[in-house]
Coordinates of N, CA and C in Angstrom, one line a residue:
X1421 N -85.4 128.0 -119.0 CA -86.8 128.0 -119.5 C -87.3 129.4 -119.1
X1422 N -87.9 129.8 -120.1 CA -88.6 131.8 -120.1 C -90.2 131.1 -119.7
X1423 N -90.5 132.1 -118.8 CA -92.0 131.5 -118.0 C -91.9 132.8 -117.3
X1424 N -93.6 133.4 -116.8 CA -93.9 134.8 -116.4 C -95.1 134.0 -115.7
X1425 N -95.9 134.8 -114.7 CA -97.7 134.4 -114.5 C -97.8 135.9 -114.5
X1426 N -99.1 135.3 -115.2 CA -100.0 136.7 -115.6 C -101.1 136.1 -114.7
X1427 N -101.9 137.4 -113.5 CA -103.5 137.2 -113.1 C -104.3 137.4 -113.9
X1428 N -105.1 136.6 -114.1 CA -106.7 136.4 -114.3 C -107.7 136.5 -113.6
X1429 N -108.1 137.6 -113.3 CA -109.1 137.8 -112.3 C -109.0 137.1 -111.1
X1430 N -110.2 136.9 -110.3 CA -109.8 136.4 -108.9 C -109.7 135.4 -108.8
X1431 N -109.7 134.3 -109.5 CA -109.3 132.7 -109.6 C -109.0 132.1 -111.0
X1432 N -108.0 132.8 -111.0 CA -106.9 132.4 -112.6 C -105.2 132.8 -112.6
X1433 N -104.3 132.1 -112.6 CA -103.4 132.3 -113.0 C -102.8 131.8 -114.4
X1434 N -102.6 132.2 -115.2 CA -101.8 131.8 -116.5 C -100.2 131.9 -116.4
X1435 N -99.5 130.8 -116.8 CA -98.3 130.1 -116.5 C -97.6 130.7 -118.3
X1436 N -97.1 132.1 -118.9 CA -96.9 132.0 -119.9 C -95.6 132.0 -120.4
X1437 N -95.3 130.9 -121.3 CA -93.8 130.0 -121.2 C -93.2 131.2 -123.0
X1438 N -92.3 130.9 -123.8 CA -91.7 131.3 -124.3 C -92.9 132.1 -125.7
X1439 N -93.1 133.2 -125.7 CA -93.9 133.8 -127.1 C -93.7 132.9 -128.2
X1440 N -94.0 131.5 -128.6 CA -93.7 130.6 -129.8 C -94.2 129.7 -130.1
X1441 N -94.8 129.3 -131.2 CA -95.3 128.3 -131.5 C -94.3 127.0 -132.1
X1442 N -94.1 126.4 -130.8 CA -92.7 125.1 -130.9 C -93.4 124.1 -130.2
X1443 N -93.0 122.7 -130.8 CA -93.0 121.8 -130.2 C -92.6 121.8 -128.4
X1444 N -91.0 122.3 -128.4 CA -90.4 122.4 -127.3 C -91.4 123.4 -125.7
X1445 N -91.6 124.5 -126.4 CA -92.4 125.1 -125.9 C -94.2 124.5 -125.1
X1446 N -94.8 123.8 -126.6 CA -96.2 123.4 -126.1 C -95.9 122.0 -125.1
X1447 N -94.4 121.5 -125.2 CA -94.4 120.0 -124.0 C -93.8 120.6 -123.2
X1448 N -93.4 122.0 -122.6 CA -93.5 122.5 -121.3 C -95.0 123.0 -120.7
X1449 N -95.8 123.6 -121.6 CA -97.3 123.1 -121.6 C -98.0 122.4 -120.8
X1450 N -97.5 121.3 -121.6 CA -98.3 119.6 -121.5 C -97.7 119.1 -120.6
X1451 N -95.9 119.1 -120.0 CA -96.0 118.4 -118.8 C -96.4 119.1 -117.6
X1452 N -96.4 120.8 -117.1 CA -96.8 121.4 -116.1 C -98.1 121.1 -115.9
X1453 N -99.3 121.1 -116.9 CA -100.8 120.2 -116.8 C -100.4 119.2 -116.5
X1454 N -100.4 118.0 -117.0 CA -99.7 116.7 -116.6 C -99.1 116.4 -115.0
X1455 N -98.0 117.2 -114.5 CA -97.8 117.0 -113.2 C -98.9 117.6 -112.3
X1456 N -99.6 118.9 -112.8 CA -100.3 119.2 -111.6 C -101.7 118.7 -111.5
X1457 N -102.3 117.9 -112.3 CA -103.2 117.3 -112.9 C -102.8 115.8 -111.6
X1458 N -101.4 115.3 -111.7 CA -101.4 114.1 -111.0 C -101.3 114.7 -109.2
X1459 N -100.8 115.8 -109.2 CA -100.5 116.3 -107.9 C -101.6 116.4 -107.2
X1460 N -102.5 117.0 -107.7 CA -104.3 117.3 -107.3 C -104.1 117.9 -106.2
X1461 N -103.5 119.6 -107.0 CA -103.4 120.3 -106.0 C -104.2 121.1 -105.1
X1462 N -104.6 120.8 -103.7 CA -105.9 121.6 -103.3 C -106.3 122.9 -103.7
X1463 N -107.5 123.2 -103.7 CA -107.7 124.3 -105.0 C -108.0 124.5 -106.1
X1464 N -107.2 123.9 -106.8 CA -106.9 124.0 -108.7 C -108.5 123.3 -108.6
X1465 N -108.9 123.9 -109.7 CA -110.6 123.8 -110.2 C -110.5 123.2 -111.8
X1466 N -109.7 124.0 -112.5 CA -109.6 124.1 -113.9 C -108.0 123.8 -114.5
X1467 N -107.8 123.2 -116.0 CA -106.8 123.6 -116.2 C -106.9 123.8 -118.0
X1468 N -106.4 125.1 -118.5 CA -106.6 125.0 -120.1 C -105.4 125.1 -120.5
X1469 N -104.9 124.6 -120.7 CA -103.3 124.4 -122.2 C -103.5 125.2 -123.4
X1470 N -102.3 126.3 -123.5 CA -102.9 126.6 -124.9 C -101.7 126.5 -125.8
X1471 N -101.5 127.0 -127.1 CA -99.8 126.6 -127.6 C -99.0 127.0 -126.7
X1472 N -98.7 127.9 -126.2 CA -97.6 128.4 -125.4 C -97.5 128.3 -123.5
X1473 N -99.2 128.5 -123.3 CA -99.3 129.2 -122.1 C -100.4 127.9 -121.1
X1474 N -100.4 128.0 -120.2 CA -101.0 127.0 -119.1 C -101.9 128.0 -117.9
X1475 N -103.8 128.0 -118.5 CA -104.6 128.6 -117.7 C -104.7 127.9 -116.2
X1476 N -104.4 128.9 -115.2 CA -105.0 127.5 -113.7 C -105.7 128.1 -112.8
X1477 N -106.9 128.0 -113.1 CA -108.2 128.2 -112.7 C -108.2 127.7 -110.5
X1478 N -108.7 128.2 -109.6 CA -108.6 128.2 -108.6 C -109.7 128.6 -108.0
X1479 N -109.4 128.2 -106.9 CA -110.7 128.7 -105.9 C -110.0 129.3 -104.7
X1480 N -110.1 130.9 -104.6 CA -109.4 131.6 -103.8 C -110.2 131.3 -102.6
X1481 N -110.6 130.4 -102.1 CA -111.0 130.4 -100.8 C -110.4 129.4 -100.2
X1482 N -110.0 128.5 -100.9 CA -108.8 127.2 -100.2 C -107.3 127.5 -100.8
X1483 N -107.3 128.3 -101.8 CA -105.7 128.6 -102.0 C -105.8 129.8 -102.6
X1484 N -104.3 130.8 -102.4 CA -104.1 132.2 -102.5 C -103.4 132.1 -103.6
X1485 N -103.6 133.1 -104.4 CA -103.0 133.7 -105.9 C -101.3 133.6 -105.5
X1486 N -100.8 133.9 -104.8 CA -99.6 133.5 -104.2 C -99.3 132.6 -103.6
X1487 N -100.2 131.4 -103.4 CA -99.3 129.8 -102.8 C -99.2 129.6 -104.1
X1488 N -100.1 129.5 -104.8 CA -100.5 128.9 -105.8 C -99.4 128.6 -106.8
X1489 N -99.0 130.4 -107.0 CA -97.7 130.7 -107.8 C -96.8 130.3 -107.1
X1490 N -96.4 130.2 -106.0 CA -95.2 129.2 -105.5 C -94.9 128.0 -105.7
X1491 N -95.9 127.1 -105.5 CA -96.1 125.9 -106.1 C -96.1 125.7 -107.3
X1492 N -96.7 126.3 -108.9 CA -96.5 126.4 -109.6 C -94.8 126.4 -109.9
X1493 N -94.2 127.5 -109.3 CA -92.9 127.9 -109.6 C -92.1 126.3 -109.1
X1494 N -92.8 125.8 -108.1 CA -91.5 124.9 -107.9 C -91.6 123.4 -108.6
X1495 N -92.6 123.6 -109.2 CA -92.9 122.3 -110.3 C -92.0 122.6 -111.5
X1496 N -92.3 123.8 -112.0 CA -91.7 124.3 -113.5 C -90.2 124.1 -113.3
X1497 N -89.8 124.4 -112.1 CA -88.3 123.8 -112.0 C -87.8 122.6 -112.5
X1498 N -88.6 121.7 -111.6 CA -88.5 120.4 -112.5 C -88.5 119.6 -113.7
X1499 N -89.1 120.8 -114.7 CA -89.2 120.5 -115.6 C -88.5 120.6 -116.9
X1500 N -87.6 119.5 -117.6 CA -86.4 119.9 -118.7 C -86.9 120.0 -119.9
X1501 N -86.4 121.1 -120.5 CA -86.9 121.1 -121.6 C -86.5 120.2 -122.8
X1502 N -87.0 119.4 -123.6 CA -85.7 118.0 -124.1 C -86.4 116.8 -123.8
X1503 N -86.9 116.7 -122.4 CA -87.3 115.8 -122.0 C -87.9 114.2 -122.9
X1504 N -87.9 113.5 -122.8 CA -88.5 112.6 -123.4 C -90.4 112.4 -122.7
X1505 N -91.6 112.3 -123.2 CA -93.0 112.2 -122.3 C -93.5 111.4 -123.0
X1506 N -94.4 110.7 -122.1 CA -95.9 109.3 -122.9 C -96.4 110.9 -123.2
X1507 N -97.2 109.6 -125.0 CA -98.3 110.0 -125.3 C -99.4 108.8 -125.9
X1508 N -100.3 109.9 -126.2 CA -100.9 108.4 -126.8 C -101.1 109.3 -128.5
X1509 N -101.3 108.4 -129.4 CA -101.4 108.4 -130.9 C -102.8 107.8 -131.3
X1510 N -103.8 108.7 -131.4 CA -104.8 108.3 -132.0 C -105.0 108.0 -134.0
X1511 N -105.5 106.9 -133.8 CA -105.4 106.9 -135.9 C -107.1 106.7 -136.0
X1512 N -107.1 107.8 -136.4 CA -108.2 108.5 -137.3 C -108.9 108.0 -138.5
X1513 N -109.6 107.4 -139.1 CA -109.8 107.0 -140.8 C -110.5 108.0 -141.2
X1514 N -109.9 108.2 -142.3 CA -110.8 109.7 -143.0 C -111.4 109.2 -144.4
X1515 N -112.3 109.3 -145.0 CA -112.9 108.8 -146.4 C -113.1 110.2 -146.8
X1516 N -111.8 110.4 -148.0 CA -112.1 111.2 -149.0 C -112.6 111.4 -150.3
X1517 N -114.0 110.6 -149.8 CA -114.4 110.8 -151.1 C -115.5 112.4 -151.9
X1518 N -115.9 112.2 -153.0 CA -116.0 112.9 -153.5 C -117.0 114.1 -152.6
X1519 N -117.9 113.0 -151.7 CA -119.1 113.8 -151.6 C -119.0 114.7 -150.0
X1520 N -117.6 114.4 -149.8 CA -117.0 114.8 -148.4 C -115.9 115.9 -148.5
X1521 N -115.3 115.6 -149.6 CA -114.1 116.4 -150.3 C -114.6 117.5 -150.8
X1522 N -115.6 118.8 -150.7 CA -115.9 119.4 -151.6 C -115.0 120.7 -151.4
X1523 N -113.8 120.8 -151.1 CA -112.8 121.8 -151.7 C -111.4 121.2 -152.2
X1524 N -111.7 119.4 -151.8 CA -110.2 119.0 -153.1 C -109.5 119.9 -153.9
X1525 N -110.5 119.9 -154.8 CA -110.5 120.2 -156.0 C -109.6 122.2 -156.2
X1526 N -110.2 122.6 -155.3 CA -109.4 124.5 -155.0 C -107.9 124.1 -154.3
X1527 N -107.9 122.6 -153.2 CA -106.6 122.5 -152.9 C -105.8 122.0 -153.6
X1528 N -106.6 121.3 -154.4 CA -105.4 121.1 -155.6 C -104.9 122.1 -156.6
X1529 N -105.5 123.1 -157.0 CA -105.8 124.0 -157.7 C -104.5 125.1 -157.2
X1530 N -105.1 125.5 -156.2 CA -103.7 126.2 -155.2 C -102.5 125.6 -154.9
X1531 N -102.3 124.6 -154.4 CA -100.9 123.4 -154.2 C -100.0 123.2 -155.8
X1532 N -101.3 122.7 -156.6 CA -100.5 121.9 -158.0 C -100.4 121.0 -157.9
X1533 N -100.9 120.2 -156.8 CA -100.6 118.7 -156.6 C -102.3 118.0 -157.1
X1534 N -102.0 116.5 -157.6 CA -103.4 115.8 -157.5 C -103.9 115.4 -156.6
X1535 N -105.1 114.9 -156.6 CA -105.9 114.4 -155.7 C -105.2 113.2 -154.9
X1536 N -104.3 112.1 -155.1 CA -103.8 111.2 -155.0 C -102.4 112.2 -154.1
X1537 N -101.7 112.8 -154.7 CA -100.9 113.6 -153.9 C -101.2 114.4 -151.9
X1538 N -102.4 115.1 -152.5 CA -102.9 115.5 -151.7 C -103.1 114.7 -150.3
X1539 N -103.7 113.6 -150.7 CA -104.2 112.6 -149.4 C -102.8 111.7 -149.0
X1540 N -101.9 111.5 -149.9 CA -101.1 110.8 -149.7 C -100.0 111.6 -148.7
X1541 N -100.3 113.1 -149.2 CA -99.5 113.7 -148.2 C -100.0 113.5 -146.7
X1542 N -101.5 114.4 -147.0 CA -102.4 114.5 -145.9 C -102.0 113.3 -144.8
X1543 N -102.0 111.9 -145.2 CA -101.8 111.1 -144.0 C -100.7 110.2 -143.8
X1544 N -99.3 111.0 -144.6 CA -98.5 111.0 -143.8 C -97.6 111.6 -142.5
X1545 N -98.2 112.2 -142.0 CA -97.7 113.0 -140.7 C -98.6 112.2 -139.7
X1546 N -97.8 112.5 -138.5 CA -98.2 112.1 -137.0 C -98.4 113.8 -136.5
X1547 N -99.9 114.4 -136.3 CA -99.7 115.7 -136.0 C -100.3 116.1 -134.2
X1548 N -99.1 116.7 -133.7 CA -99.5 117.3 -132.6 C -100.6 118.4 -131.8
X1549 N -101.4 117.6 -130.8 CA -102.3 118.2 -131.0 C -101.6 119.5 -129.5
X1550 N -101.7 120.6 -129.9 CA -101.5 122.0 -129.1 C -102.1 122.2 -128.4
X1551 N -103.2 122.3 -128.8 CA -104.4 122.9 -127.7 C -106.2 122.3 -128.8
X1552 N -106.8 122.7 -127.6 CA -108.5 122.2 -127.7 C -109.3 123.8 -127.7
X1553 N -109.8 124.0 -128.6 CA -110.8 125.6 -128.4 C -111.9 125.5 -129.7
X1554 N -112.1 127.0 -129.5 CA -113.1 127.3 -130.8 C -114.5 126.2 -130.3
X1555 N -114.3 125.4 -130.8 CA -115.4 124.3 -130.2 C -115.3 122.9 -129.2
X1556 N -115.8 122.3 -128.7 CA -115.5 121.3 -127.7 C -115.1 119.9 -128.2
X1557 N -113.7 119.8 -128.6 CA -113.0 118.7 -129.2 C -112.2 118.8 -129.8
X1558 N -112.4 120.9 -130.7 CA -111.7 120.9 -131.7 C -110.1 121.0 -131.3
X1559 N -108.9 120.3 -132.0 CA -107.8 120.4 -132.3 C -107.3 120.9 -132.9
X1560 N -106.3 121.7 -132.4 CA -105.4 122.4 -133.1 C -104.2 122.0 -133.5
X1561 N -104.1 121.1 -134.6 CA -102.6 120.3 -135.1 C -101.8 121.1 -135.7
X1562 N -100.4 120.5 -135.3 CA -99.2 121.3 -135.9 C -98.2 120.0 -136.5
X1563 N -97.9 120.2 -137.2 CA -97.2 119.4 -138.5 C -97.4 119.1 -140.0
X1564 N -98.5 119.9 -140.6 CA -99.1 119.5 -141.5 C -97.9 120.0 -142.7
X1565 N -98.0 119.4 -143.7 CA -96.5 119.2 -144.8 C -97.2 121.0 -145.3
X1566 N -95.6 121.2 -145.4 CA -95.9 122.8 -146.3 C -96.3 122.7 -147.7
X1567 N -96.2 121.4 -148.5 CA -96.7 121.3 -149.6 C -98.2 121.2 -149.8
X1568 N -99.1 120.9 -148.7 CA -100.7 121.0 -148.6 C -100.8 122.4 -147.8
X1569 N -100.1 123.3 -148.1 CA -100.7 124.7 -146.9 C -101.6 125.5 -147.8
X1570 N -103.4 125.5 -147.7 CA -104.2 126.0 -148.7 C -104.8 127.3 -147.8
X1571 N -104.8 128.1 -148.6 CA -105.3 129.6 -147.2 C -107.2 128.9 -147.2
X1572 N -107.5 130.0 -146.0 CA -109.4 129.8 -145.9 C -110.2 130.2 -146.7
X1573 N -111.3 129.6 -146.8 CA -112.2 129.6 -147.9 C -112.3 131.5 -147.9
X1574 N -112.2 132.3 -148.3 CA -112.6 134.5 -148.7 C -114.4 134.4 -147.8
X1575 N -114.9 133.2 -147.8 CA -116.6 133.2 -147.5 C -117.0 131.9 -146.6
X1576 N -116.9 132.3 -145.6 CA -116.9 130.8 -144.5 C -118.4 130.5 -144.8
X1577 N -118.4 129.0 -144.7 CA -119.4 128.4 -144.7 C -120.5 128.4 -143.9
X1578 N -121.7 128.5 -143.6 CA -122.8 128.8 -142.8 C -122.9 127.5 -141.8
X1579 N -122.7 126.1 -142.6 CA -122.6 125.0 -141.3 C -121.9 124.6 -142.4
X1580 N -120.8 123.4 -141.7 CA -120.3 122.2 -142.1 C -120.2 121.0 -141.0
X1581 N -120.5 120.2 -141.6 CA -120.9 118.7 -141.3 C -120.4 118.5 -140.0
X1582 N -120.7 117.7 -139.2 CA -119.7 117.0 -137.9 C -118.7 115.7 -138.7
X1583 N -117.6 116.4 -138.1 CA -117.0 114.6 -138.6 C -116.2 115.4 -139.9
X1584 N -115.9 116.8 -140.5 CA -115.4 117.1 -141.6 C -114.0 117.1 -141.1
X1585 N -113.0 116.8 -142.1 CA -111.8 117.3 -141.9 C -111.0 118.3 -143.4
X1586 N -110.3 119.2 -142.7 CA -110.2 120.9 -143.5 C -108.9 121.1 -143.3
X1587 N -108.4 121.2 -144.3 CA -106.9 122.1 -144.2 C -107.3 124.3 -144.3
X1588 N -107.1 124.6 -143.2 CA -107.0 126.2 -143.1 C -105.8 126.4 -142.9
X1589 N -105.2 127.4 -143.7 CA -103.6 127.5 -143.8 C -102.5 126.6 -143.1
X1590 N -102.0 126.7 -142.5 CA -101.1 125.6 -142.4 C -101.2 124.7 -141.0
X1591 N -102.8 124.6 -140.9 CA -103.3 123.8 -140.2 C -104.4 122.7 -140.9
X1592 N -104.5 121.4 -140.0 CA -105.8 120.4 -140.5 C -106.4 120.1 -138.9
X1593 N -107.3 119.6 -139.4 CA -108.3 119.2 -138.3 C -109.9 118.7 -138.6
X1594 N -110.3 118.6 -137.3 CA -111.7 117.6 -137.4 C -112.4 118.8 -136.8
X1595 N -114.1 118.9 -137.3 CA -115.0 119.1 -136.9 C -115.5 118.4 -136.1
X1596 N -115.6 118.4 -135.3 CA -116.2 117.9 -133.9 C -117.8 118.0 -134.0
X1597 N -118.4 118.8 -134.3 CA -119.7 119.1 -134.5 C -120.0 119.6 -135.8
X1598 N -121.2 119.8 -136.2 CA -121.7 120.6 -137.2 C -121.5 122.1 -136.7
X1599 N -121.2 123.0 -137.6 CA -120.8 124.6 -136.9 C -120.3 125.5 -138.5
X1600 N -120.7 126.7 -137.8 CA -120.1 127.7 -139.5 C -118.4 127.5 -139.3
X1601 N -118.2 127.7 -140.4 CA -116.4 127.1 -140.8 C -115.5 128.0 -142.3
X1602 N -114.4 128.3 -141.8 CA -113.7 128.5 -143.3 C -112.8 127.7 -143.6
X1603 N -112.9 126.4 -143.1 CA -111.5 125.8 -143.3 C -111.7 124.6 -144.9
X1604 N -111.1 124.7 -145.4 CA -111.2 123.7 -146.9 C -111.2 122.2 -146.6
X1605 N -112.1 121.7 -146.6 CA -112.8 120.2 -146.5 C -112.6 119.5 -147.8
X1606 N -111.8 118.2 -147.4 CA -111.0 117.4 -148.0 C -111.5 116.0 -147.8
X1607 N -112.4 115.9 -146.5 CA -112.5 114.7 -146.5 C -113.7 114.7 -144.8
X1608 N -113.9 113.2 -144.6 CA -114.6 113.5 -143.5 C -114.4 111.2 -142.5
X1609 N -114.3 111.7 -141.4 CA -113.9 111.0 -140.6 C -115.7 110.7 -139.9
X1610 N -116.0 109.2 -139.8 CA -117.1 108.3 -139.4 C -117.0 108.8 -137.8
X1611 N -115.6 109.0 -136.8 CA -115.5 108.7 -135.7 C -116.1 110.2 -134.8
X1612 N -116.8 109.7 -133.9 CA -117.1 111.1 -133.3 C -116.1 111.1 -132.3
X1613 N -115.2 112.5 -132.6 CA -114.3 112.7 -131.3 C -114.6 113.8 -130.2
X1614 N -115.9 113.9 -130.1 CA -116.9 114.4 -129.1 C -118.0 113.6 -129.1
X1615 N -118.5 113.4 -128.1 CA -119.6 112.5 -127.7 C -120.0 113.4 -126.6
X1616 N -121.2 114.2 -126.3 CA -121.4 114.7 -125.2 C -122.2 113.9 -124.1
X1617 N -122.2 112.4 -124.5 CA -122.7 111.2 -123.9 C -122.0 110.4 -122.4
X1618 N -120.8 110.6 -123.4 CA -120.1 110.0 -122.2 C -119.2 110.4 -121.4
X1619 N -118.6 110.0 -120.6 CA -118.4 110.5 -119.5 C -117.0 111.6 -119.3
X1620 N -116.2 111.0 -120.5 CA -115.4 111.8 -121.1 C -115.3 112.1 -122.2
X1621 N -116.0 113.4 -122.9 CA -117.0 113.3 -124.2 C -115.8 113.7 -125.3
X1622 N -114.7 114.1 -125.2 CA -113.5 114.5 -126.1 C -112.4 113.4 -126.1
X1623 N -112.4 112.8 -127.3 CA -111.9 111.6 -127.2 C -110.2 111.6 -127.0
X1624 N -109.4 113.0 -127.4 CA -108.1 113.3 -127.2 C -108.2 114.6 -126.5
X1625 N -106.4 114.5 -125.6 CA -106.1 116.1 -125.0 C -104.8 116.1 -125.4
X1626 N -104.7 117.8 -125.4 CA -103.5 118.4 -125.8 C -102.3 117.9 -125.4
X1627 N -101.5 117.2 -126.4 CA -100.0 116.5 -125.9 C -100.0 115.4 -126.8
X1628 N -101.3 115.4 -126.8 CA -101.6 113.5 -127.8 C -101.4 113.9 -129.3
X1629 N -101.4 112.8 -129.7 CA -101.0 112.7 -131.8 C -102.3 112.3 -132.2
X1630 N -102.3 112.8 -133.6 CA -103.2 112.2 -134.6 C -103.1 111.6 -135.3
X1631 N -103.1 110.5 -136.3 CA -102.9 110.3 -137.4 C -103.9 110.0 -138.1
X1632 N -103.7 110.4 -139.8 CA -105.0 110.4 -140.4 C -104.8 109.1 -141.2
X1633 N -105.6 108.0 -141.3 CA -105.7 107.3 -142.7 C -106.5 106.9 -143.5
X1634 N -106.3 106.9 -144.8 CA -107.6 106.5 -146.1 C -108.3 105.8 -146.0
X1635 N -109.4 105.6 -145.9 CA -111.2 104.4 -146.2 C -111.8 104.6 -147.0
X1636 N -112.3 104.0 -147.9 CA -113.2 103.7 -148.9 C -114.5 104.2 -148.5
X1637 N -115.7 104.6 -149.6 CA -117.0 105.1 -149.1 C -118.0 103.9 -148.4
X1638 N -117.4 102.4 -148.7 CA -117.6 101.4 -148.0 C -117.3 101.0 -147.0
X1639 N -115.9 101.5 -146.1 CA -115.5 101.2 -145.3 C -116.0 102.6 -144.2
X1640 N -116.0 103.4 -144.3 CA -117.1 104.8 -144.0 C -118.5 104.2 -143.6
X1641 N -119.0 103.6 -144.4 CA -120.3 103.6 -143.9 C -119.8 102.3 -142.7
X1642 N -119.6 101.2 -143.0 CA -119.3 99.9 -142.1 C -118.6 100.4 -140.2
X1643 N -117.8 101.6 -140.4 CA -117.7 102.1 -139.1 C -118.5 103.1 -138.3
X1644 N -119.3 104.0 -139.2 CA -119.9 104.3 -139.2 C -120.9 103.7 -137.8
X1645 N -121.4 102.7 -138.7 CA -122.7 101.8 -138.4 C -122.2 101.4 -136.9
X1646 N -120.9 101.3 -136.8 CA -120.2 100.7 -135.4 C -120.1 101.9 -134.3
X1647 N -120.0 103.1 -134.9 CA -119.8 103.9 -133.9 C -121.6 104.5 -133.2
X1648 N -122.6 104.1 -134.4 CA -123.9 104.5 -134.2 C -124.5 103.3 -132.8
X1649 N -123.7 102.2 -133.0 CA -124.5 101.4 -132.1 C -123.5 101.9 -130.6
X1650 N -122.2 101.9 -130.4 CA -121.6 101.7 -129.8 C -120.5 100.6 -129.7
X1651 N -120.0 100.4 -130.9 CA -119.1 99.1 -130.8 C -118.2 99.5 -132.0
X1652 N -117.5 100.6 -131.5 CA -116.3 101.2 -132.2 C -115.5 101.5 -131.1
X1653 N -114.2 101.0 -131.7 CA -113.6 101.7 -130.6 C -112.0 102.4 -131.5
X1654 N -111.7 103.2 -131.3 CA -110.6 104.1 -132.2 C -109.3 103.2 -131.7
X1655 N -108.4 103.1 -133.0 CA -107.4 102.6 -132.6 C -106.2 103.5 -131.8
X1656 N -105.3 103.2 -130.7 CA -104.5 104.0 -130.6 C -103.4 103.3 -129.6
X1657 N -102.1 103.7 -129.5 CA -101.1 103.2 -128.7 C -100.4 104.1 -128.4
X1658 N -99.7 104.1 -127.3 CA -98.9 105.1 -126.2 C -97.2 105.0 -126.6
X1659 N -97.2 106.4 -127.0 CA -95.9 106.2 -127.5 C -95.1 107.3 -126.4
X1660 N -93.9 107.3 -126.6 CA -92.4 108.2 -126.0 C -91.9 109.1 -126.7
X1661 N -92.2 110.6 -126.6 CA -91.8 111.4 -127.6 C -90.8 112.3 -127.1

């Protein structure tokens, strides 16, 4: 396993594992967070996952830029690359309809595929989420079919919706909030996967799956209504990947 630490100022080390955007790579990631997250190592303050690399935030007054990296080093040992790890698989309902979909019609345009194509692709993959940035929820999935890869809108949008979901080149994902955007909106999801209410306001972390599935503008509103009162709850189950 190829891994370096780079300092971050006076309470950061970054753990940076192979230059690549791989599955194999982001679950050496996800299990060094993962163990040291269960270890609760005196010190550690923070921890950020990104595709490749693992931020570890500290407090240099209970532990030194050098235990730290010792320990770090003797965990990563442990760790095989191959390995089998829990996760959990969250499923998503997305309603593509017309009045949510308002760049379909360019991704179809660019792909060649129909509307019916499009979504049917769209929610067959189980996609891995990498990392969380840009905004507070947002996911960065990897798996999306190379037959839906549409580039970003030439003129990003000034706000788009909370709850949109956008294929930007050979990525898809959720808007977490309302925010300026260039990613092509296809559809839009009832569920809020940020809540800054509760106690843990991002409803997935990096390691976890997504999956997207189709709802009606009837079945959109009906969860909707469940997630406004509080009596929704996302479906999801823990799988072995």
């Amino acid at each position: 396993m190829i891994y370096s630490f780079l300092q971050n100022g006076d309470c950061a080390v970054t753990v940076q594992f192979k230059n690549e955007i791989s599955k194999e790579v982001n679950a050496c990631v996800t299990s060094l967070s993962d163990i040291i997250s269960k270890k609760k190592i005196k010190g550690v303050v923070e921890l950020v996952p990104a595709f490749n690399c693992l931020t570890v935030f500290y407090d240099p007054c209970v532990i030194s830029s050098k235990g730290l990296i010792k320990i770090l080093s003797a965990i990563i040992k442990t760790i095989k690359v191959g390995d089998s790890r829990p996760a959990t698989l969250y499923k998503i309902p997305v309603c593509y309809d017309d009045k949510f979909a308002l760049d379909m019609d360019s991704v179809c345009a660019h792909t060649g595929l129909d509307r019916r194509q499009v979504i049917d692709i769209h929610t067959s993959c189980d996609y891995l989420i990498y990392m969380l940035g840009f905004l507070p929820g947002f996911a960065y999935l990897g798996g999306m079919d190379s037959r839906i890869v549409t580039p970003r809108l030439e003129e990003p949008r000034l706000e788009i919706f909370e709850g949109a979901v956008g294929i930007g080149g050979e990525q898809t994902g959720i808007y977490p909030v309302a925010s300026p955007g260039g990613w092509r909106l296809i559809g839009k999801t009832p569920v809020r996967v940020y809540d800054k209410d509760k106690e843990n306001p991002i409803l997935y972390k990096a390691g976890d799956y997504i999956r997207f599935y189709e709802i009606d503008y009837a079945e959109y509103q009906r969860i909707e209504d469940l997630v406004k009162s509080g009596d929704y709850q996302v479906e999801a189950e823990e799988v072995v990947l």
